[in-house]
Structures are given as structure tokens and as C-alpha cells.
mmCIF file of C-alpha atoms and ligand atoms in Angstrom:
data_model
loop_
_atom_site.group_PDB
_atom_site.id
_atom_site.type_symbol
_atom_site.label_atom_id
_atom_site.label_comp_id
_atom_site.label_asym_id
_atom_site.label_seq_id
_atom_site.Cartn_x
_atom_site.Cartn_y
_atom_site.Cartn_z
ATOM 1 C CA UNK A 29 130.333 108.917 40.659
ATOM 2 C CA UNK A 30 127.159 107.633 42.526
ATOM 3 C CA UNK A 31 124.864 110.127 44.416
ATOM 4 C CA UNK A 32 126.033 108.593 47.741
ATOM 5 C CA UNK A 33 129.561 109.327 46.819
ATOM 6 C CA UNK A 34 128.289 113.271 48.421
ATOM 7 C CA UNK A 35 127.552 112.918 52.305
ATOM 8 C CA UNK A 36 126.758 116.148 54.979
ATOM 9 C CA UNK A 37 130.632 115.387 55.857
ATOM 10 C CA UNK A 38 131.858 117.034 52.600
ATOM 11 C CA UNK A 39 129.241 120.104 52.949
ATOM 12 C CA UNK A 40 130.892 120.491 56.576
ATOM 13 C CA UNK A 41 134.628 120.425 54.594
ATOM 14 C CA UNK A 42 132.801 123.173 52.182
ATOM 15 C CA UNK A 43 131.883 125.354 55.179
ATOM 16 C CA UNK A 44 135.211 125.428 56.820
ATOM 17 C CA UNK A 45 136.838 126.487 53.113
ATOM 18 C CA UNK A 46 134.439 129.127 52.497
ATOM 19 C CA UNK A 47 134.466 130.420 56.584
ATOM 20 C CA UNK A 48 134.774 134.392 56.011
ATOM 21 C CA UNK A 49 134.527 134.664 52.384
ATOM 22 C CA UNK A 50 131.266 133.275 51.132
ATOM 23 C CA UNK A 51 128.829 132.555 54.236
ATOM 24 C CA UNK A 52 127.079 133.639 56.907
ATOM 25 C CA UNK A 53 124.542 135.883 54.731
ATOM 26 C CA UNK A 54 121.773 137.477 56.208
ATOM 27 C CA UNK A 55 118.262 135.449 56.687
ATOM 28 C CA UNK A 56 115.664 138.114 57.503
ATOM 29 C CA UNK A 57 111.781 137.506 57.986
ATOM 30 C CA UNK A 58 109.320 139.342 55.794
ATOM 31 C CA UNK A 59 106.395 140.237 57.212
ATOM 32 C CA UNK A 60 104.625 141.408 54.262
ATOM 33 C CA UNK A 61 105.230 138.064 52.650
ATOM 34 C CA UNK A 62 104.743 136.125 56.410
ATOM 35 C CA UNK A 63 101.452 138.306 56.334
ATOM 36 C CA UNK A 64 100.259 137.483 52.890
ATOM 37 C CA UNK A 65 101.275 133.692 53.257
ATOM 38 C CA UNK A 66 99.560 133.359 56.747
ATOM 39 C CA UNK A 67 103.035 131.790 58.170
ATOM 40 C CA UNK A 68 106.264 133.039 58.525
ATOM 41 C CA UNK A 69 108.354 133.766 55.254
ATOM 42 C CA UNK A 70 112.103 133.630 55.911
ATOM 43 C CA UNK A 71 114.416 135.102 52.634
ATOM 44 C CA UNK A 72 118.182 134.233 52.702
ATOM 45 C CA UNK A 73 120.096 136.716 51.338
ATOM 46 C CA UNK A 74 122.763 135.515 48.665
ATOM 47 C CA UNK A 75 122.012 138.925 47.163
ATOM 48 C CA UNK A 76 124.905 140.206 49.495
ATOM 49 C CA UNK A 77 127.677 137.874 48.032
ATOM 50 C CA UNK A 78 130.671 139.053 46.567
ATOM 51 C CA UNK A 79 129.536 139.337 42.877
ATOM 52 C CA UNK A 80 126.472 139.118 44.230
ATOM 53 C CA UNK A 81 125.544 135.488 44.095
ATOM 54 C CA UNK A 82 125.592 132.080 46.072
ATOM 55 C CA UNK A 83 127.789 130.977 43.386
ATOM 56 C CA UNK A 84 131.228 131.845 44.618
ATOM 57 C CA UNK A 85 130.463 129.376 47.538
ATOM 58 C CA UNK A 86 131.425 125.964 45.034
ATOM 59 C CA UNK A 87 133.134 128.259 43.042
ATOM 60 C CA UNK A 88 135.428 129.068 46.033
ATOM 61 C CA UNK A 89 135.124 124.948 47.442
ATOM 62 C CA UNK A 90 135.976 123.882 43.598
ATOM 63 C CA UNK A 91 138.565 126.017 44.033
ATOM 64 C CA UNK A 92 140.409 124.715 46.997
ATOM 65 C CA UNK A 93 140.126 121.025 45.729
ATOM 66 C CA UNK A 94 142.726 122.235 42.669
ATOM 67 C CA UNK A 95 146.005 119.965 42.148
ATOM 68 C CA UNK A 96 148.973 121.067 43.198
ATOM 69 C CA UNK A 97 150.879 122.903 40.351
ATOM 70 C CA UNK A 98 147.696 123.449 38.388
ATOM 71 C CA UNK A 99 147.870 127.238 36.457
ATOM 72 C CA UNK A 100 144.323 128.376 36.513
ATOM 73 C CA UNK A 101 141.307 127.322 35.703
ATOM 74 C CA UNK A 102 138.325 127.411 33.240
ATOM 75 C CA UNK A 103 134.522 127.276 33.172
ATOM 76 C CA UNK A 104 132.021 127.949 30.272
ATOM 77 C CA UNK A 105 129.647 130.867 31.956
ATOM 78 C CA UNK A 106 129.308 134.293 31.600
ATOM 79 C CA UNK A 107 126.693 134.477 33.974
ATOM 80 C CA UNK A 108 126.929 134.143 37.710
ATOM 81 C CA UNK A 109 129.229 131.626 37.741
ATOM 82 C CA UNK A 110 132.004 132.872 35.424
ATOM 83 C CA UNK A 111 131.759 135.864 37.802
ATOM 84 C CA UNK A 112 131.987 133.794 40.572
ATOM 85 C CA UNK A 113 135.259 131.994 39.055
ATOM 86 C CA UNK A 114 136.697 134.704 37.804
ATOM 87 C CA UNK A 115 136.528 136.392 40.991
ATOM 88 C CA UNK A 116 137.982 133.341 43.386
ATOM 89 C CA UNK A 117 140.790 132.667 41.053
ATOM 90 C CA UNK A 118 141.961 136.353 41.233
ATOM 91 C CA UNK A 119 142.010 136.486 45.030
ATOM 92 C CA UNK A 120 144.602 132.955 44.623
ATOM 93 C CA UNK A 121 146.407 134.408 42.195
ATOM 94 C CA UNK A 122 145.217 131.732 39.114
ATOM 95 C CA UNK A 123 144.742 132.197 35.582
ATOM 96 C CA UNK A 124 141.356 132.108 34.304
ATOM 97 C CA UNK A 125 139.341 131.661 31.163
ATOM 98 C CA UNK A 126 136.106 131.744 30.668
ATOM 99 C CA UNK A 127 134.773 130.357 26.974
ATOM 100 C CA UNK A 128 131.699 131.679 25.374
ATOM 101 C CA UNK A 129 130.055 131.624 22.161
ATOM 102 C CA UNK A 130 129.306 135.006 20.381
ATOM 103 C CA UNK A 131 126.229 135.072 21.505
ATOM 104 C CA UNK A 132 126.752 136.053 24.885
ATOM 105 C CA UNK A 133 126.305 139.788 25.352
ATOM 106 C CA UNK A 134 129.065 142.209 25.400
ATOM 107 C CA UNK A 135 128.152 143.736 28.806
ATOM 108 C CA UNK A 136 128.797 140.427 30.436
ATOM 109 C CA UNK A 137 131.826 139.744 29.263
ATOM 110 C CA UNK A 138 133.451 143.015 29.816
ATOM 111 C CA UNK A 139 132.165 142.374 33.498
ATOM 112 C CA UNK A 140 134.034 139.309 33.836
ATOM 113 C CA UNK A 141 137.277 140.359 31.849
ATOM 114 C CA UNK A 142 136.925 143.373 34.710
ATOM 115 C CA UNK A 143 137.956 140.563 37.023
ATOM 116 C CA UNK A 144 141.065 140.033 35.159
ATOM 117 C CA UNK A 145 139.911 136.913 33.101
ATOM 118 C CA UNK A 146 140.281 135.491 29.665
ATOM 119 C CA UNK A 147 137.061 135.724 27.865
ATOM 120 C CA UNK A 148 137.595 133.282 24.737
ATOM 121 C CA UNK A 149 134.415 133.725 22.041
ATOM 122 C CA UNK A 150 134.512 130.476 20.179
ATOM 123 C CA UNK A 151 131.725 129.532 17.652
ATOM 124 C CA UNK A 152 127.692 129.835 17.872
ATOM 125 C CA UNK A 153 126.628 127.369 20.575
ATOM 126 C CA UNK A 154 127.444 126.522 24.173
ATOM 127 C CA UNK A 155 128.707 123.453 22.624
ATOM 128 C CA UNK A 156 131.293 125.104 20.752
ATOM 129 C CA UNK A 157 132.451 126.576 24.107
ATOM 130 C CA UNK A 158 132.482 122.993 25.735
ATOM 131 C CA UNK A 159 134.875 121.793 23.152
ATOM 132 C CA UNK A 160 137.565 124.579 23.705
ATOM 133 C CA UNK A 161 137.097 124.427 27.658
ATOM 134 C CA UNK A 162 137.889 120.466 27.240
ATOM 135 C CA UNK A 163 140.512 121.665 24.465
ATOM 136 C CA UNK A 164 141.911 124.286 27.197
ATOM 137 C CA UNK A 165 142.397 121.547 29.869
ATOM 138 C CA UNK A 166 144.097 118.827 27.660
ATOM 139 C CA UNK A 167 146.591 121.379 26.087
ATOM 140 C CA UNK A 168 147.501 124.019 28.605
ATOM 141 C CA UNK A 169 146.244 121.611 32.136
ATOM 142 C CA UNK A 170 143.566 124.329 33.075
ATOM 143 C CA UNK A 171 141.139 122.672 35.894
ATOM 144 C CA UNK A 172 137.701 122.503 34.649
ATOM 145 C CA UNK A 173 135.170 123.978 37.229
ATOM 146 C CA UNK A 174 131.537 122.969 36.212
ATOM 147 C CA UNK A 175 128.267 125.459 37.003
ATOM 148 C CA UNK A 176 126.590 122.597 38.976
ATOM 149 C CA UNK A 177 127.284 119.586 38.000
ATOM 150 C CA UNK A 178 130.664 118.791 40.203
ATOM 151 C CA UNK A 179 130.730 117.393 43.886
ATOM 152 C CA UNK A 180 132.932 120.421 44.851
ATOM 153 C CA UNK A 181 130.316 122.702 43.288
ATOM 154 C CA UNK A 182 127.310 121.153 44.590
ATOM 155 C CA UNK A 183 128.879 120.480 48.706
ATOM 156 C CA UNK A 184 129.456 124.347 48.599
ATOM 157 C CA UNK A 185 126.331 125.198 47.414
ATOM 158 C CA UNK A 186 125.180 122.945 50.445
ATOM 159 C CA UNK A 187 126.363 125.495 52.979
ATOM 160 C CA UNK A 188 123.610 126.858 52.652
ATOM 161 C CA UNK A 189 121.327 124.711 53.553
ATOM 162 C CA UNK A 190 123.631 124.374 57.062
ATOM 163 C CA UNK A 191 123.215 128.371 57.537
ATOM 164 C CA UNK A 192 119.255 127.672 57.240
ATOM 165 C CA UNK A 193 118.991 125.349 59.803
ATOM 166 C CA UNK A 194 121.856 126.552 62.236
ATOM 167 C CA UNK A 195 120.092 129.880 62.331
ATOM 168 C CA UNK A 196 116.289 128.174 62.472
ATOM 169 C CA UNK A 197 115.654 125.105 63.157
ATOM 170 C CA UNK A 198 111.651 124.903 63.257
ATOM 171 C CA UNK A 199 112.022 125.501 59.358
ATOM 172 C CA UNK A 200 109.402 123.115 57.515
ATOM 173 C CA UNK A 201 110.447 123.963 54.296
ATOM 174 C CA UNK A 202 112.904 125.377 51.513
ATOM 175 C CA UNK A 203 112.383 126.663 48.261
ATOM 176 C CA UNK A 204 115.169 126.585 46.651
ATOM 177 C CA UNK A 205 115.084 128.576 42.730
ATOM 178 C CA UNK A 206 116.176 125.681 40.418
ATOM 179 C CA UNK A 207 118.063 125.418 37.113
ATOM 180 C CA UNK A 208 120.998 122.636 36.788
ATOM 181 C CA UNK A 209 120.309 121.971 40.469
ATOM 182 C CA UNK A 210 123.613 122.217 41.917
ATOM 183 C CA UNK A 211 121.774 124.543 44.131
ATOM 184 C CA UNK A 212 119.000 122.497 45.294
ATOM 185 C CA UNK A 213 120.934 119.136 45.331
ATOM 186 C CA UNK A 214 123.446 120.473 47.971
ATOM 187 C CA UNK A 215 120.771 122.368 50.082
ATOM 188 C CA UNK A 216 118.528 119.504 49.909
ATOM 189 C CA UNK A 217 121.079 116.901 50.931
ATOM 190 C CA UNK A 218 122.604 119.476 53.905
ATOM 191 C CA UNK A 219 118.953 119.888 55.106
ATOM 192 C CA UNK A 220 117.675 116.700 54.942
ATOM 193 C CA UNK A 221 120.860 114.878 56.931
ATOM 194 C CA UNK A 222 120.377 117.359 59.682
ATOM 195 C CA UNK A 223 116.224 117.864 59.430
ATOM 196 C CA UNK A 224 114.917 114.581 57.351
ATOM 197 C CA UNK A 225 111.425 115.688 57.770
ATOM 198 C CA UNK A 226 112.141 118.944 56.355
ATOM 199 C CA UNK A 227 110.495 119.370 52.857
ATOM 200 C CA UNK A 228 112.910 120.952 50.147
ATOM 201 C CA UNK A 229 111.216 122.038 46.728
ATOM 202 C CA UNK A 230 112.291 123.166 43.495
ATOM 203 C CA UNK A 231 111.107 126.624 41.586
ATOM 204 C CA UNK A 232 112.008 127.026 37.967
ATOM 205 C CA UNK A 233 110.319 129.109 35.333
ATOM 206 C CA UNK A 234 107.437 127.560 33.043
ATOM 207 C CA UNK A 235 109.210 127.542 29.832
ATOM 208 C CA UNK A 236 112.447 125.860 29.268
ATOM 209 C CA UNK A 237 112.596 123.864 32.851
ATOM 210 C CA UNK A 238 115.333 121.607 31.867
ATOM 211 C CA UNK A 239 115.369 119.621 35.435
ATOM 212 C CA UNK A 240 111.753 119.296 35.279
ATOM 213 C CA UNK A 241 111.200 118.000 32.065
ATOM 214 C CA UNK A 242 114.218 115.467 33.278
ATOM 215 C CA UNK A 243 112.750 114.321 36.139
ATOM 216 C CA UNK A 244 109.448 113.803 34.585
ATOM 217 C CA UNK A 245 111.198 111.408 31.646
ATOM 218 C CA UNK A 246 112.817 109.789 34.289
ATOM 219 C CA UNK A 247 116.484 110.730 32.791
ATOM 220 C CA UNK A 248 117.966 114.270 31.162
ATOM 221 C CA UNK A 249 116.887 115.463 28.217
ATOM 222 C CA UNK A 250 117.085 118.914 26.241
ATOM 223 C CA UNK A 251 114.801 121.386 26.356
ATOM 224 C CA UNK A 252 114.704 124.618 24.360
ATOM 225 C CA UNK A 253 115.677 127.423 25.845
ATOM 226 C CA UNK A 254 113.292 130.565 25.988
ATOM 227 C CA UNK A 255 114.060 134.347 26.747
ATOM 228 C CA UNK A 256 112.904 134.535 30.519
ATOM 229 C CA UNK A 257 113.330 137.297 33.479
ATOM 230 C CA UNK A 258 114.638 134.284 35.387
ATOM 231 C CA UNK A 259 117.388 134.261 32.776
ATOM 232 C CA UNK A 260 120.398 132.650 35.653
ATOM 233 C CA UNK A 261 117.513 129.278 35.250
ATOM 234 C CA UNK A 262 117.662 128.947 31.500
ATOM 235 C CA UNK A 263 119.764 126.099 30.055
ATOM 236 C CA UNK A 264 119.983 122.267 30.506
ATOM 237 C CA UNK A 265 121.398 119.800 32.996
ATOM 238 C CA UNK A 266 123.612 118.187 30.332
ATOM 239 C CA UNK A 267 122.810 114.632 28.615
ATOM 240 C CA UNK A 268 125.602 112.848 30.344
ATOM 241 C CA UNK A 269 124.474 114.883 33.900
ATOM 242 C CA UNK A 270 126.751 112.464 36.350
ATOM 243 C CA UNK A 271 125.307 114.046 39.948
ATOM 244 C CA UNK A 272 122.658 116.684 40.024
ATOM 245 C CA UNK A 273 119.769 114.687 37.797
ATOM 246 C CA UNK A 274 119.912 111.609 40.616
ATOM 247 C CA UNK A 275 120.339 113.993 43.792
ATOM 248 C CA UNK A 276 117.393 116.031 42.618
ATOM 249 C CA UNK A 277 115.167 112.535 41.661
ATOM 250 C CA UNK A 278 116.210 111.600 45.056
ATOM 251 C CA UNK A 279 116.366 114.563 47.607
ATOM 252 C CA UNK A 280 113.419 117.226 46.688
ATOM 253 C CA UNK A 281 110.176 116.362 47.471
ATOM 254 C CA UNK A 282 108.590 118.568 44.425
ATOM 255 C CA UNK A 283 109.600 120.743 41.567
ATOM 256 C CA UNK A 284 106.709 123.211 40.665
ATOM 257 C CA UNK A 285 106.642 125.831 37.706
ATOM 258 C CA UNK A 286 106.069 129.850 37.848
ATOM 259 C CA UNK A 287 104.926 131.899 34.900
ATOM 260 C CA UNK A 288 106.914 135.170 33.767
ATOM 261 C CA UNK A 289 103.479 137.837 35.175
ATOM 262 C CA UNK A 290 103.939 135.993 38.936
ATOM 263 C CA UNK A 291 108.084 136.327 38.507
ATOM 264 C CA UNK A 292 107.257 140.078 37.552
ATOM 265 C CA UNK A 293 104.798 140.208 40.487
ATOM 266 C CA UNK A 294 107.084 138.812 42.832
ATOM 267 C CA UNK A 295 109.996 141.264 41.760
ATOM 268 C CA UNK A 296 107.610 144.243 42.722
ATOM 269 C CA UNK A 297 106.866 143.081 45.891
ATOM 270 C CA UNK A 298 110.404 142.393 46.798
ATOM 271 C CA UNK A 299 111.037 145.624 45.563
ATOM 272 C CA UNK A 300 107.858 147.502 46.785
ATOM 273 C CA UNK A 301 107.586 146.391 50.541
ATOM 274 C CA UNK A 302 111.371 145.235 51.082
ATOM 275 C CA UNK A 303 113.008 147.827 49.414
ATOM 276 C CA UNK A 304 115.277 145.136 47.944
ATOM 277 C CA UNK A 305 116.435 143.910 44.094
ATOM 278 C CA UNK A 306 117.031 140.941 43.261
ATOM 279 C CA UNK A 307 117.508 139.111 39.589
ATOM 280 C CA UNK A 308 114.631 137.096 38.600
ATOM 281 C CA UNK A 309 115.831 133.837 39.277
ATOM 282 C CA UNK A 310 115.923 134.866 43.147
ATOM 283 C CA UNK A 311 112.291 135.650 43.302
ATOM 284 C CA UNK A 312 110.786 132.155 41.559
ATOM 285 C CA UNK A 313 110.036 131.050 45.645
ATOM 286 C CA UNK A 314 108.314 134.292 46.446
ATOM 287 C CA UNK A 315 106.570 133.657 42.785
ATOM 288 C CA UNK A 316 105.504 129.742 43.728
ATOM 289 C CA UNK A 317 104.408 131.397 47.410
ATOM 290 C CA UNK A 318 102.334 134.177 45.770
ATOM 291 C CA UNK A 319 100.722 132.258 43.091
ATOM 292 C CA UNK A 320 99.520 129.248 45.502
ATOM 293 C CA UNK A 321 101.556 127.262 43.713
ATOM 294 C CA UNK A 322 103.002 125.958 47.129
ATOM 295 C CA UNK A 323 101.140 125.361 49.910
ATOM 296 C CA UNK A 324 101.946 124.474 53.940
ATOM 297 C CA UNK A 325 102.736 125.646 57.068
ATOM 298 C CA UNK A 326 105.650 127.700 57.798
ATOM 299 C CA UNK A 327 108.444 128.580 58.798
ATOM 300 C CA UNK A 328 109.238 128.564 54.852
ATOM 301 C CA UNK A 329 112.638 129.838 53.713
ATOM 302 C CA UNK A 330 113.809 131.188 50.295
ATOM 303 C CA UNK A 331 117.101 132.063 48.742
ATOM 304 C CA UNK A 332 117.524 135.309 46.936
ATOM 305 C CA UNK A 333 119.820 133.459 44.810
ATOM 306 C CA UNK A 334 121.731 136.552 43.224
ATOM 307 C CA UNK A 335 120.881 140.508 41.841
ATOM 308 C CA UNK A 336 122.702 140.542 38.930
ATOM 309 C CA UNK A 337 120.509 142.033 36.997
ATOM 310 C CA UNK A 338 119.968 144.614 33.763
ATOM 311 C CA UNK A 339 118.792 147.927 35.501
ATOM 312 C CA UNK A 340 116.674 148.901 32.302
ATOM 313 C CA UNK A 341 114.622 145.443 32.612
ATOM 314 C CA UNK A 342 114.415 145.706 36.472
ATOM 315 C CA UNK A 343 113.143 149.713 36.679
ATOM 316 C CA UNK A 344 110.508 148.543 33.591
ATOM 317 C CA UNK A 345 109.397 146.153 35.886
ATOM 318 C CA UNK A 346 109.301 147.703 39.273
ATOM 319 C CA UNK A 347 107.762 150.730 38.051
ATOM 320 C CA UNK A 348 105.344 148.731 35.554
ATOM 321 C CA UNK A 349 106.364 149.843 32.295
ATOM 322 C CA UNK A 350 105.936 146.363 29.663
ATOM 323 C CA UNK A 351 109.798 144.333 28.977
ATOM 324 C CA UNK A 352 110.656 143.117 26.023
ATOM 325 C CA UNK A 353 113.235 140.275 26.617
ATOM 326 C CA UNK A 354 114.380 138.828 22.886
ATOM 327 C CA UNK A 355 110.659 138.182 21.506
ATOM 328 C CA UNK A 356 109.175 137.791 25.011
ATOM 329 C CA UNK A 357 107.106 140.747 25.530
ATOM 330 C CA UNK A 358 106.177 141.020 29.587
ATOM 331 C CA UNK A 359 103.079 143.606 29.994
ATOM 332 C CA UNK A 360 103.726 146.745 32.590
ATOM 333 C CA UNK A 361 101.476 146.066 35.168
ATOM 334 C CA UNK A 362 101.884 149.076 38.377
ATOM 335 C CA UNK A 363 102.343 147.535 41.506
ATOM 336 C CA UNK A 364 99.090 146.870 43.676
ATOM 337 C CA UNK A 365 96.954 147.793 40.495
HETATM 338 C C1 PLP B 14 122.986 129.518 39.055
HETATM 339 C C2 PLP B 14 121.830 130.234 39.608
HETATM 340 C C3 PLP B 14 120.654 129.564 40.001
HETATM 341 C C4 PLP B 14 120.428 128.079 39.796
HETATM 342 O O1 PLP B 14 121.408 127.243 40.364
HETATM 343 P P1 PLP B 14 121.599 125.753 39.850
HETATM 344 O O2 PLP B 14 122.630 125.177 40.733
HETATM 345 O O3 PLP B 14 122.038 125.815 38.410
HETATM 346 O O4 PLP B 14 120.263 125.070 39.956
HETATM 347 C C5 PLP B 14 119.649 130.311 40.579
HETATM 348 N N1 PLP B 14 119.759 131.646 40.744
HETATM 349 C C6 PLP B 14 120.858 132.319 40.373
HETATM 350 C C7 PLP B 14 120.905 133.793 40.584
HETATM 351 C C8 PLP B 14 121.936 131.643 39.786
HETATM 352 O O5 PLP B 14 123.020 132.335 39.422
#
């Protein structure tokens, strides 16, 4: 499917599905960050989601685009977006199954079996899970429903770029935390066909930035994949990427790296003068603001993407003790030292 094949018009059809069930979060200024940055800092919060992400918006659009007669579905994360999945197909009453390999921590999956999914553990590698998801859909005519790479997926995820600019207009610019950019194709393509002059830029950690290292070879390619606190960015865009890779080449104006310290950094501030949490991933705009790493004038808007998060990692890091996270070691630093 071409990248044209997505217009504003199916973002619109994605808003009117997920109408009292996934929208209308919060966008609040922050005046410590509008203070620091010298222009107003805007932070949408996705953090108050159901499941406590943005995801359940495609998830919930994917959702309403099944075939009739289809059983249930299946998707290959235990991260926000199995949660997200698991969760929509409950409320219509569809089977679900979620495929993992065994390295995915137990803690996860007992969240999402919580939601009254099948967790299958097949094999060592994401691949491994792949193959039974594909296996799942040819045998038993489960509907597959991709973390970012799917129209459905991507047009919800657009909503909120609508939200943004229905609530403020003047916005210059969006910085939109990036990873298989279902995300940031589906704001930027929202934004940009209402706003074309807005400017709509990418955040993803400095290690492992699979859409990154795409765009810069000028087609997808694999990366490897590095323990980070942004761990909801990790993974790649998939070699045979049919949407996002394009959308991304064509709709963001920049894609710009953040180290672990200013994701750490950024955490404690969220935490320190908001009084909020949010999971790593949400803070890489606050990161690329804090470090200089982006530069203009405001209005500037961020999405708190999600706060699933560990609670031992996050209270090392607010309260500055060091994180180990597999063999990355993140040094305790105490906020405003
Ligand atoms: C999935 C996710 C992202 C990245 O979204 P993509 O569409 O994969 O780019 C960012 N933050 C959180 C919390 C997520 O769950």
C-alpha cells in the first residue's frame, strides 16, 4: 500500500471510533519546562489512557476494521500494545493471543493474561513469535493487529495529532517519542493536513534507533537492540516495513537522538516539578528540549506517550540512586545536584 493510500479523512474515521474511549486526554502547560525552554512547553497526556498508553487508540481503530465473523485477534507484544489489544478485545468480547518468545519477562505477561488473553511463549526470538502469529491467523482465522506498521494502527494514532491542534492551534511544533513510528507517522500526517507549516520531529534514544538508522540508509535496516530506560522505543521497523519507513521519510521534518543521563534527567524533572511519572519513552521530548538538542520558538507540544513503568527502576531514578538495566548501568545522580 502506498503512503498516499492514508489521508486526514481516515484519521477523522479513527476519531469518531475511538469518541469516549481513547481521546480527549489532557494537554496541560508546564511552566517549569515553558520557563526553562524560554517558550511555552505544552505535554499531552497519554499517561491517562486506559492501560495507560496512546496505544489503545489503533489498537481500538484496528479493532473496529475486523471482518465480520472473525474470532479474535492476535499481535506479537507484551509491551504497550499487547496491553492495549488485550484490553480492546475484552471490552468486544474477542479472543486474544498474544505470542512471545521466552524472553519476555514474567511480570508482563501475567499483566496481559490479567486481561483475559492467551499469552503463547514460542521459541528465543521475536521472529519465532512472528511465525506462530502468521501460523495463528492461517489455521484458526485470528486477525493480525500490527504495533505500528498497519493503516488502522497508524490513522488512530493520528488522533492525536487532531486533539493537538483542535485544542491549540498557534502550536509550531511536535515532538513526538519515536520507535516503529506508527506514532509519529499518524500525528505528523493529522498535523501537517490541518497546519502544513507546523514542524513535527522525531525523539528516539541514542542506541538502537531503528527508524533513524533507516532513514539515514535511505531504506530499513536492523539495528541491535540495547537495554534502554526508553525500553517501549527499542526494536526495529521490520525489513519489509510497507507504511511507517515512507510516512516518516516523508512527513517529519527531523529525527534527533537523546542519551540515557538526559532521559534520566528528564524523568526527574517530570517527576520533581510536575509531580507526574511517566515511562521513559514519554520523556525523550522533554530529554531533546533539555539537552538543546531541539531548538525554536514555541508553542512546542510533547506526548507523554505511556507510564508503564517498573517502580524499582523509576524510584532509583527519581530519587537518584544508579539503575542497572541488563548490563546498562545508569549512575544516581539527585535531582538539581
Ligand atoms: C509504542 C510506544 C512508543 C513508540 O510508538 P511507535 O508507533 O512504535 O513509534 C512510544 N512510547 C510508548 C510508551 C509506546 O508504548
Amino acid at each position: 500500500m502506498p503512503t498516499d493510500a492514508l489521508t486526514l479523512a481516515d484519521v477523522l474515521v479513527a476519531a469518531s471510533v475511538i469518541r469516549g474511549k481513547a481521546d480527549a486526554t489532557p494537554l496541560v502547560p508546564s511552566s517549569h519546562l515553558s520557563e526553562r525552554a524560554g517558550y511555552e512547553v505544552l505535554l499531552k497526556l497519554e499517561t491517562a489512557q486506559p492501560m495507560g498508553a496512546f496505544k489503545l487508540r489503533g489498537a481500538l481503530n484496528a479493532m473496529a476494521a475486523l471482518p465480520d465473523g472473525t474470532p479474535g485477534v492476535v499481535c506479537c507484544s507484551t509491551g504497550n500494545h499487547g496491553r492495549a489489544v488485550a484490553y480492546a478485545a475484552r471490552q468486544r468480547g474477542l479472543r486474544c493471543v498474544v505470542c512471545r518468545s521466552a524472553l519476555v519477562p514474567e511480570a508482563k505477561v501475567a499483566g496481559i493474561r490479567a486481561l483475559g488473553a492467551e499469552v503463547r511463549i514460542i521459541g528465543q526470538s521475536q521472529d519465532d513469535a512472528a511465525r506462530e502469529s502468521a501460523r495463528l491467523c492461517a489455521a484458526e482465522g485470528l486477525w493480525q493487529i500490527p504495533p505500528f506498521d498497519d493503516a488502522h494502527v497508524i490513522a488512530g494514532q493520528g488522533t492525536i495529532g487532531l486533539e493537538l491542534l483542535a485544542a491549540r492551534p498557534d502550536l509550531e511544533m511536535i515532538l513526538v517519542p519515536l520507535s516503529g513510528g506508527g506514532l509519529a507517522a499518524g500525528v505528523a500526517l493529522a498535523a501537517k493536513a490541518i497546519k502544513p507549516q507546523i514542524r513535527v520531529v522525531g525523539v528516539s534514544m541514542d542506541r538502537g534507533a531503528a527508524m533513524q538508522a533507516s532513514l539515514l540508509a535511505g531504506r530499513p535496516v536492523e539495528v541491535t537492540e540495547y537495554p534502554s530506560l526508553a525500553d517501549s522505543l527499542g526494536g526495529g521497523i521490520g525489513l519489509d516495513n510497507r507504511l511507517t519507513f515512507a510516512m516518516c521519510r516523508d512527513l517529519l521534518d527531523d529525527v534527533v537522538l537523546v542519551s540515557e543521563e538526559s532521559l534520566r534527567d528528564a524523568m526527574q524533572v517530570l517527576f520533581h516539578e510536575e509531580r507526574m511519572v511517566a515511562e521513559g519513552a514519554s520523556v525523550a521530548g522533554i530529554a531533546a528540549l533539555l539537552t538543546g538538542a531541539v531548538r525554536m520558538a514555541g508553542p512546542v507540544a510533547t506526548i507523554l506517550t505511556g507510564r508503564n513503568l517498573d517502580m524499582t527502576g523509576f524510584s532509583a531514578v527519581v530519587s537518584g540512586r544508579d539503575l542497572k538495566i541488563g548490563d546498562l548501568i545508569i549512575k544516581g545522580k539527585a535531582y538539581g545536584a
